[in-house]
């Protein structure tokens, strides 16, 4: 992605790479302060859209799993002791349906997790680079206002992070009574772990950006 390669300023350990900053300062660039601020806002808006999408997918799979659990409880109450074979098949149908729900969640969320982090990183990078194009005090005040926007975004992430962490516990506690459930559950936990890891990176980058912007 050319936008990413041009404006991403974080090193692999999520620290701001001053070499990239210096290169930006020395290069002849047509980008102006407002260009970078608008780019920041666009990237953060895109990241927020992805965050909302991931939240919606999580809510959907959570509701579906709850419905499966209710169906299973109902089946247990109405258990036909004279036809255990039919009962076992009905149980398997319900729990394997839950496994399918988890597979669909993984298929939908895995491709957008990296996009979320990339958009967020680009947004913060544009803001940090804008600092070096500041020409008057009003623009400095604009950066301080956008720092508040970073805090607001991180607050949204924190809410999602708490919900995902709780949901992960409920997934871990799902009984592994078929091979399909066992496989689907493992993949889903891996996806949730990836998402929680990305949320941690978002917070780390926010802390780094705050420190950098406040001292430049």
PDB file of C-alpha atoms in Angstrom:
ATOM      1  CA  UNK A   1       0.000   0.000   0.000  1.00  0.00           C
ATOM      2  CA  UNK A   2       1.636   3.233  -1.166  1.00  0.00           C
ATOM      3  CA  UNK A   3      -0.158   5.310   1.445  1.00  0.00           C
ATOM      4  CA  UNK A   4       1.146   3.073   4.197  1.00  0.00           C
ATOM      5  CA  UNK A   5       4.727   2.993   2.891  1.00  0.00           C
ATOM      6  CA  UNK A   6       4.749   6.781   2.567  1.00  0.00           C
ATOM      7  CA  UNK A   7       3.313   7.749   5.927  1.00  0.00           C
ATOM      8  CA  UNK A   8       3.662   4.875   8.406  1.00  0.00           C
ATOM      9  CA  UNK A   9       6.227   5.971  10.995  1.00  0.00           C
ATOM     10  CA  UNK A  10       6.167   3.109  13.479  1.00  0.00           C
ATOM     11  CA  UNK A  11       8.939   0.529  13.648  1.00  0.00           C
ATOM     12  CA  UNK A  12       8.122  -3.190  14.110  1.00  0.00           C
ATOM     13  CA  UNK A  13       8.320  -2.768  17.901  1.00  0.00           C
ATOM     14  CA  UNK A  14       5.659  -0.016  17.620  1.00  0.00           C
ATOM     15  CA  UNK A  15       8.021   2.809  18.489  1.00  0.00           C
ATOM     16  CA  UNK A  16       8.089   5.944  16.341  1.00  0.00           C
ATOM     17  CA  UNK A  17      11.040   5.679  13.954  1.00  0.00           C
ATOM     18  CA  UNK A  18      12.810   9.049  14.009  1.00  0.00           C
ATOM     19  CA  UNK A  19      14.694   8.116  10.832  1.00  0.00           C
ATOM     20  CA  UNK A  20      11.391   8.142   8.962  1.00  0.00           C
ATOM     21  CA  UNK A  21      10.568  11.496  10.525  1.00  0.00           C
ATOM     22  CA  UNK A  22      13.906  12.953   9.468  1.00  0.00           C
ATOM     23  CA  UNK A  23      13.471  11.613   5.940  1.00  0.00           C
ATOM     24  CA  UNK A  24      10.071  13.248   5.759  1.00  0.00           C
ATOM     25  CA  UNK A  25      11.534  16.549   6.925  1.00  0.00           C
ATOM     26  CA  UNK A  26      14.320  16.469   4.339  1.00  0.00           C
ATOM     27  CA  UNK A  27      12.183  15.336   1.416  1.00  0.00           C
ATOM     28  CA  UNK A  28      10.523  17.848  -0.833  1.00  0.00           C
ATOM     29  CA  UNK A  29       6.860  17.219  -0.231  1.00  0.00           C
ATOM     30  CA  UNK A  30       3.690  18.809  -1.511  1.00  0.00           C
ATOM     31  CA  UNK A  31       1.823  17.692   1.599  1.00  0.00           C
ATOM     32  CA  UNK A  32       0.706  20.509   3.859  1.00  0.00           C
ATOM     33  CA  UNK A  33      -0.506  20.530   7.448  1.00  0.00           C
ATOM     34  CA  UNK A  34      -4.205  20.380   6.629  1.00  0.00           C
ATOM     35  CA  UNK A  35      -3.653  17.559   4.103  1.00  0.00           C
ATOM     36  CA  UNK A  36      -2.171  15.398   6.827  1.00  0.00           C
ATOM     37  CA  UNK A  37      -4.832  16.284   9.393  1.00  0.00           C
ATOM     38  CA  UNK A  38      -7.600  15.407   6.932  1.00  0.00           C
ATOM     39  CA  UNK A  39      -5.787  12.170   6.035  1.00  0.00           C
ATOM     40  CA  UNK A  40      -5.589  11.386   9.760  1.00  0.00           C
ATOM     41  CA  UNK A  41      -9.313  11.966  10.188  1.00  0.00           C
ATOM     42  CA  UNK A  42     -10.127   9.781   7.173  1.00  0.00           C
ATOM     43  CA  UNK A  43      -7.958   6.927   8.428  1.00  0.00           C
ATOM     44  CA  UNK A  44      -9.421   7.077  11.928  1.00  0.00           C
ATOM     45  CA  UNK A  45     -12.950   7.129  10.497  1.00  0.00           C
ATOM     46  CA  UNK A  46     -12.134   4.027   8.443  1.00  0.00           C
ATOM     47  CA  UNK A  47     -10.625   2.321  11.506  1.00  0.00           C
ATOM     48  CA  UNK A  48     -13.724   3.142  13.552  1.00  0.00           C
ATOM     49  CA  UNK A  49     -15.943   1.673  10.826  1.00  0.00           C
ATOM     50  CA  UNK A  50     -13.940  -1.556  10.993  1.00  0.00           C
ATOM     51  CA  UNK A  51     -14.111  -1.582  14.793  1.00  0.00           C
ATOM     52  CA  UNK A  52     -17.896  -1.219  14.606  1.00  0.00           C
ATOM     53  CA  UNK A  53     -18.044  -4.022  12.039  1.00  0.00           C
ATOM     54  CA  UNK A  54     -16.018  -6.326  14.288  1.00  0.00           C
ATOM     55  CA  UNK A  55     -18.275  -5.460  17.206  1.00  0.00           C
ATOM     56  CA  UNK A  56     -21.346  -6.288  15.120  1.00  0.00           C
ATOM     57  CA  UNK A  57     -19.885  -9.674  14.105  1.00  0.00           C
ATOM     58  CA  UNK A  58     -19.091 -10.437  17.742  1.00  0.00           C
ATOM     59  CA  UNK A  59     -22.599  -9.518  18.864  1.00  0.00           C
ATOM     60  CA  UNK A  60     -24.098 -11.681  16.136  1.00  0.00           C
ATOM     61  CA  UNK A  61     -22.088 -14.800  16.917  1.00  0.00           C
ATOM     62  CA  UNK A  62     -22.683 -14.283  20.645  1.00  0.00           C
ATOM     63  CA  UNK A  63     -26.445 -14.090  20.084  1.00  0.00           C
ATOM     64  CA  UNK A  64     -26.359 -17.171  17.852  1.00  0.00           C
ATOM     65  CA  UNK A  65     -24.413 -19.184  20.405  1.00  0.00           C
ATOM     66  CA  UNK A  66     -26.900 -18.135  23.081  1.00  0.00           C
ATOM     67  CA  UNK A  67     -29.779 -19.335  20.902  1.00  0.00           C
ATOM     68  CA  UNK A  68     -28.038 -22.679  20.407  1.00  0.00           C
ATOM     69  CA  UNK A  69     -27.588 -22.996  24.168  1.00  0.00           C
ATOM     70  CA  UNK A  70     -31.278 -22.269  24.745  1.00  0.00           C
ATOM     71  CA  UNK A  71     -32.246 -24.851  22.126  1.00  0.00           C
ATOM     72  CA  UNK A  72     -29.999 -27.394  23.802  1.00  0.00           C
ATOM     73  CA  UNK A  73     -31.492 -26.689  27.216  1.00  0.00           C
ATOM     74  CA  UNK A  74     -34.966 -27.103  25.792  1.00  0.00           C
ATOM     75  CA  UNK A  75     -33.976 -30.387  24.187  1.00  0.00           C
ATOM     76  CA  UNK A  76     -32.573 -31.660  27.470  1.00  0.00           C
ATOM     77  CA  UNK A  77     -35.822 -30.837  29.273  1.00  0.00           C
ATOM     78  CA  UNK A  78     -37.832 -32.649  26.620  1.00  0.00           C
ATOM     79  CA  UNK A  79     -35.408 -35.528  26.363  1.00  0.00           C
ATOM     80  CA  UNK A  80     -36.966 -38.684  24.970  1.00  0.00           C
ATOM     81  CA  UNK A  81     -35.439 -41.476  27.032  1.00  0.00           C
ATOM     82  CA  UNK A  82     -37.040 -44.049  24.760  1.00  0.00           C
ATOM     83  CA  UNK A  83     -35.116 -42.820  21.729  1.00  0.00           C
ATOM     84  CA  UNK A  84     -31.625 -41.853  22.862  1.00  0.00           C
ATOM     85  CA  UNK A  85     -30.265 -42.276  19.355  1.00  0.00           C
ATOM     86  CA  UNK A  86     -32.542 -39.533  18.053  1.00  0.00           C
ATOM     87  CA  UNK A  87     -31.673 -37.374  21.046  1.00  0.00           C
ATOM     88  CA  UNK A  88     -27.937 -37.690  20.372  1.00  0.00           C
ATOM     89  CA  UNK A  89     -28.433 -36.727  16.743  1.00  0.00           C
ATOM     90  CA  UNK A  90     -30.479 -33.691  17.735  1.00  0.00           C
ATOM     91  CA  UNK A  91     -27.793 -32.605  20.202  1.00  0.00           C
ATOM     92  CA  UNK A  92     -25.095 -32.999  17.557  1.00  0.00           C
ATOM     93  CA  UNK A  93     -27.117 -30.950  15.082  1.00  0.00           C
ATOM     94  CA  UNK A  94     -27.430 -28.068  17.549  1.00  0.00           C
ATOM     95  CA  UNK A  95     -23.812 -27.989  18.694  1.00  0.00           C
ATOM     96  CA  UNK A  96     -22.435 -28.413  15.176  1.00  0.00           C
ATOM     97  CA  UNK A  97     -24.647 -25.490  14.176  1.00  0.00           C
ATOM     98  CA  UNK A  98     -22.859 -23.486  16.847  1.00  0.00           C
ATOM     99  CA  UNK A  99     -19.559 -24.574  15.353  1.00  0.00           C
ATOM    100  CA  UNK A 100     -20.726 -23.257  11.990  1.00  0.00           C
ATOM    101  CA  UNK A 101     -21.557 -19.930  13.644  1.00  0.00           C
ATOM    102  CA  UNK A 102     -18.003 -19.743  14.973  1.00  0.00           C
ATOM    103  CA  UNK A 103     -16.512 -20.640  11.586  1.00  0.00           C
ATOM    104  CA  UNK A 104     -18.481 -17.840   9.950  1.00  0.00           C
ATOM    105  CA  UNK A 105     -17.270 -15.382  12.587  1.00  0.00           C
ATOM    106  CA  UNK A 106     -13.641 -16.349  11.953  1.00  0.00           C
ATOM    107  CA  UNK A 107     -14.078 -16.071   8.179  1.00  0.00           C
ATOM    108  CA  UNK A 108     -15.540 -12.583   8.505  1.00  0.00           C
ATOM    109  CA  UNK A 109     -13.293 -11.106  11.157  1.00  0.00           C
ATOM    110  CA  UNK A 110      -9.843 -12.465  10.310  1.00  0.00           C
ATOM    111  CA  UNK A 111      -9.451 -10.492   7.049  1.00  0.00           C
ATOM    112  CA  UNK A 112     -10.361  -7.154   8.647  1.00  0.00           C
ATOM    113  CA  UNK A 113      -8.233  -7.327  11.804  1.00  0.00           C
ATOM    114  CA  UNK A 114      -5.013  -6.319   9.946  1.00  0.00           C
ATOM    115  CA  UNK A 115      -6.893  -3.565   8.093  1.00  0.00           C
ATOM    116  CA  UNK A 116      -8.064  -2.103  11.400  1.00  0.00           C
ATOM    117  CA  UNK A 117      -4.523  -1.857  12.764  1.00  0.00           C
ATOM    118  CA  UNK A 118      -3.156  -0.500   9.483  1.00  0.00           C
ATOM    119  CA  UNK A 119      -5.762   2.259   9.259  1.00  0.00           C
ATOM    120  CA  UNK A 120      -5.152   3.222  12.872  1.00  0.00           C
ATOM    121  CA  UNK A 121      -1.372   3.319  12.393  1.00  0.00           C
ATOM    122  CA  UNK A 122      -1.731   5.447   9.269  1.00  0.00           C
ATOM    123  CA  UNK A 123      -3.995   7.885  11.079  1.00  0.00           C
ATOM    124  CA  UNK A 124      -1.567   8.424  13.947  1.00  0.00           C
ATOM    125  CA  UNK A 125       1.378   8.629  11.539  1.00  0.00           C
ATOM    126  CA  UNK A 126      -0.266  11.404   9.529  1.00  0.00           C
ATOM    127  CA  UNK A 127      -0.880  13.369  12.700  1.00  0.00           C
ATOM    128  CA  UNK A 128       2.705  12.997  13.921  1.00  0.00           C
ATOM    129  CA  UNK A 129       4.081  14.107  10.560  1.00  0.00           C
ATOM    130  CA  UNK A 130       1.758  17.111  10.605  1.00  0.00           C
ATOM    131  CA  UNK A 131       3.610  18.392  13.680  1.00  0.00           C
ATOM    132  CA  UNK A 132       6.625  19.157  11.502  1.00  0.00           C
ATOM    133  CA  UNK A 133       4.551  21.353   9.204  1.00  0.00           C
ATOM    134  CA  UNK A 134       3.143  23.545  11.963  1.00  0.00           C
ATOM    135  CA  UNK A 135       3.662  27.213  11.225  1.00  0.00           C
ATOM    136  CA  UNK A 136       1.608  28.987  13.861  1.00  0.00           C
ATOM    137  CA  UNK A 137       0.036  28.517  17.257  1.00  0.00           C
ATOM    138  CA  UNK A 138      -3.441  27.825  15.887  1.00  0.00           C
ATOM    139  CA  UNK A 139      -2.133  24.694  14.200  1.00  0.00           C
ATOM    140  CA  UNK A 140      -0.503  23.592  17.452  1.00  0.00           C
ATOM    141  CA  UNK A 141      -3.906  23.916  19.096  1.00  0.00           C
ATOM    142  CA  UNK A 142      -5.372  21.780  16.308  1.00  0.00           C
ATOM    143  CA  UNK A 143      -2.896  19.001  17.083  1.00  0.00           C
ATOM    144  CA  UNK A 144      -3.808  19.170  20.770  1.00  0.00           C
ATOM    145  CA  UNK A 145      -7.467  18.773  19.846  1.00  0.00           C
ATOM    146  CA  UNK A 146      -6.715  15.743  17.714  1.00  0.00           C
ATOM    147  CA  UNK A 147      -4.783  14.230  20.621  1.00  0.00           C
ATOM    148  CA  UNK A 148      -8.116  14.234  22.395  1.00  0.00           C
ATOM    149  CA  UNK A 149      -9.547  12.375  19.411  1.00  0.00           C
ATOM    150  CA  UNK A 150      -6.873   9.708  19.864  1.00  0.00           C
ATOM    151  CA  UNK A 151      -7.922   9.348  23.480  1.00  0.00           C
ATOM    152  CA  UNK A 152     -11.542   9.038  22.431  1.00  0.00           C
ATOM    153  CA  UNK A 153     -10.688   6.354  19.902  1.00  0.00           C
ATOM    154  CA  UNK A 154      -8.686   4.423  22.478  1.00  0.00           C
ATOM    155  CA  UNK A 155     -11.638   4.634  24.863  1.00  0.00           C
ATOM    156  CA  UNK A 156     -13.815   2.984  22.191  1.00  0.00           C
ATOM    157  CA  UNK A 157     -11.185   0.290  21.781  1.00  0.00           C
ATOM    158  CA  UNK A 158     -11.062  -0.267  25.546  1.00  0.00           C
ATOM    159  CA  UNK A 159     -14.816  -0.861  25.661  1.00  0.00           C
ATOM    160  CA  UNK A 160     -14.548  -3.382  22.825  1.00  0.00           C
ATOM    161  CA  UNK A 161     -11.499  -4.978  24.428  1.00  0.00           C
ATOM    162  CA  UNK A 162     -13.374  -5.604  27.681  1.00  0.00           C
ATOM    163  CA  UNK A 163     -16.328  -7.117  25.833  1.00  0.00           C
ATOM    164  CA  UNK A 164     -14.108  -9.350  23.695  1.00  0.00           C
ATOM    165  CA  UNK A 165     -12.168 -10.552  26.749  1.00  0.00           C
ATOM    166  CA  UNK A 166     -15.398 -11.566  28.498  1.00  0.00           C
ATOM    167  CA  UNK A 167     -16.718 -13.214  25.352  1.00  0.00           C
ATOM    168  CA  UNK A 168     -13.458 -15.147  24.981  1.00  0.00           C
ATOM    169  CA  UNK A 169     -13.996 -16.658  28.443  1.00  0.00           C
ATOM    170  CA  UNK A 170     -17.494 -17.799  27.454  1.00  0.00           C
ATOM    171  CA  UNK A 171     -16.082 -19.420  24.292  1.00  0.00           C
ATOM    172  CA  UNK A 172     -13.389 -21.211  26.308  1.00  0.00           C
ATOM    173  CA  UNK A 173     -16.120 -22.632  28.547  1.00  0.00           C
ATOM    174  CA  UNK A 174     -18.077 -24.129  25.644  1.00  0.00           C
ATOM    175  CA  UNK A 175     -18.133 -27.944  25.932  1.00  0.00           C
ATOM    176  CA  UNK A 176     -16.191 -29.762  23.228  1.00  0.00           C
ATOM    177  CA  UNK A 177     -18.646 -32.579  22.608  1.00  0.00           C
ATOM    178  CA  UNK A 178     -18.020 -32.980  18.876  1.00  0.00           C
ATOM    179  CA  UNK A 179     -14.834 -32.813  16.823  1.00  0.00           C
ATOM    180  CA  UNK A 180     -16.280 -29.952  14.769  1.00  0.00           C
ATOM    181  CA  UNK A 181     -16.968 -27.885  17.857  1.00  0.00           C
ATOM    182  CA  UNK A 182     -13.467 -28.561  19.152  1.00  0.00           C
ATOM    183  CA  UNK A 183     -11.875 -27.400  15.883  1.00  0.00           C
ATOM    184  CA  UNK A 184     -14.133 -24.363  15.459  1.00  0.00           C
ATOM    185  CA  UNK A 185     -13.667 -23.310  19.067  1.00  0.00           C
ATOM    186  CA  UNK A 186      -9.872 -23.409  18.718  1.00  0.00           C
ATOM    187  CA  UNK A 187      -9.964 -21.252  15.583  1.00  0.00           C
ATOM    188  CA  UNK A 188     -12.318 -18.764  17.176  1.00  0.00           C
ATOM    189  CA  UNK A 189     -10.163 -18.371  20.276  1.00  0.00           C
ATOM    190  CA  UNK A 190      -7.180 -17.754  17.997  1.00  0.00           C
ATOM    191  CA  UNK A 191      -9.137 -14.988  16.229  1.00  0.00           C
ATOM    192  CA  UNK A 192     -10.183 -13.396  19.503  1.00  0.00           C
ATOM    193  CA  UNK A 193      -6.585 -13.538  20.733  1.00  0.00           C
ATOM    194  CA  UNK A 194      -5.428 -11.823  17.530  1.00  0.00           C
ATOM    195  CA  UNK A 195      -8.000  -9.111  18.057  1.00  0.00           C
ATOM    196  CA  UNK A 196      -6.997  -8.580  21.690  1.00  0.00           C
ATOM    197  CA  UNK A 197      -3.356  -8.376  20.584  1.00  0.00           C
ATOM    198  CA  UNK A 198      -4.262  -5.671  18.066  1.00  0.00           C
ATOM    199  CA  UNK A 199      -6.138  -3.722  20.747  1.00  0.00           C
ATOM    200  CA  UNK A 200      -3.013  -3.832  22.925  1.00  0.00           C
ATOM    201  CA  UNK A 201      -0.971  -2.486  20.002  1.00  0.00           C
ATOM    202  CA  UNK A 202      -3.453   0.337  19.488  1.00  0.00           C
ATOM    203  CA  UNK A 203      -2.965   1.409  23.092  1.00  0.00           C
ATOM    204  CA  UNK A 204       0.816   1.169  22.835  1.00  0.00           C
ATOM    205  CA  UNK A 205       0.875   3.307  19.692  1.00  0.00           C
ATOM    206  CA  UNK A 206      -1.392   5.861  21.337  1.00  0.00           C
ATOM    207  CA  UNK A 207       0.980   6.135  24.295  1.00  0.00           C
ATOM    208  CA  UNK A 208       3.951   6.483  21.962  1.00  0.00           C
ATOM    209  CA  UNK A 209       2.198   9.106  19.854  1.00  0.00           C
ATOM    210  CA  UNK A 210       1.222  11.134  22.924  1.00  0.00           C
ATOM    211  CA  UNK A 211       4.797  11.187  24.168  1.00  0.00           C
ATOM    212  CA  UNK A 212       6.155  12.085  20.747  1.00  0.00           C
ATOM    213  CA  UNK A 213       3.637  14.830  19.957  1.00  0.00           C
ATOM    214  CA  UNK A 214       3.873  16.428  23.379  1.00  0.00           C
ATOM    215  CA  UNK A 215       7.644  16.738  23.024  1.00  0.00           C
ATOM    216  CA  UNK A 216       7.824  18.034  19.450  1.00  0.00           C
TER     217      UNK A 216
END
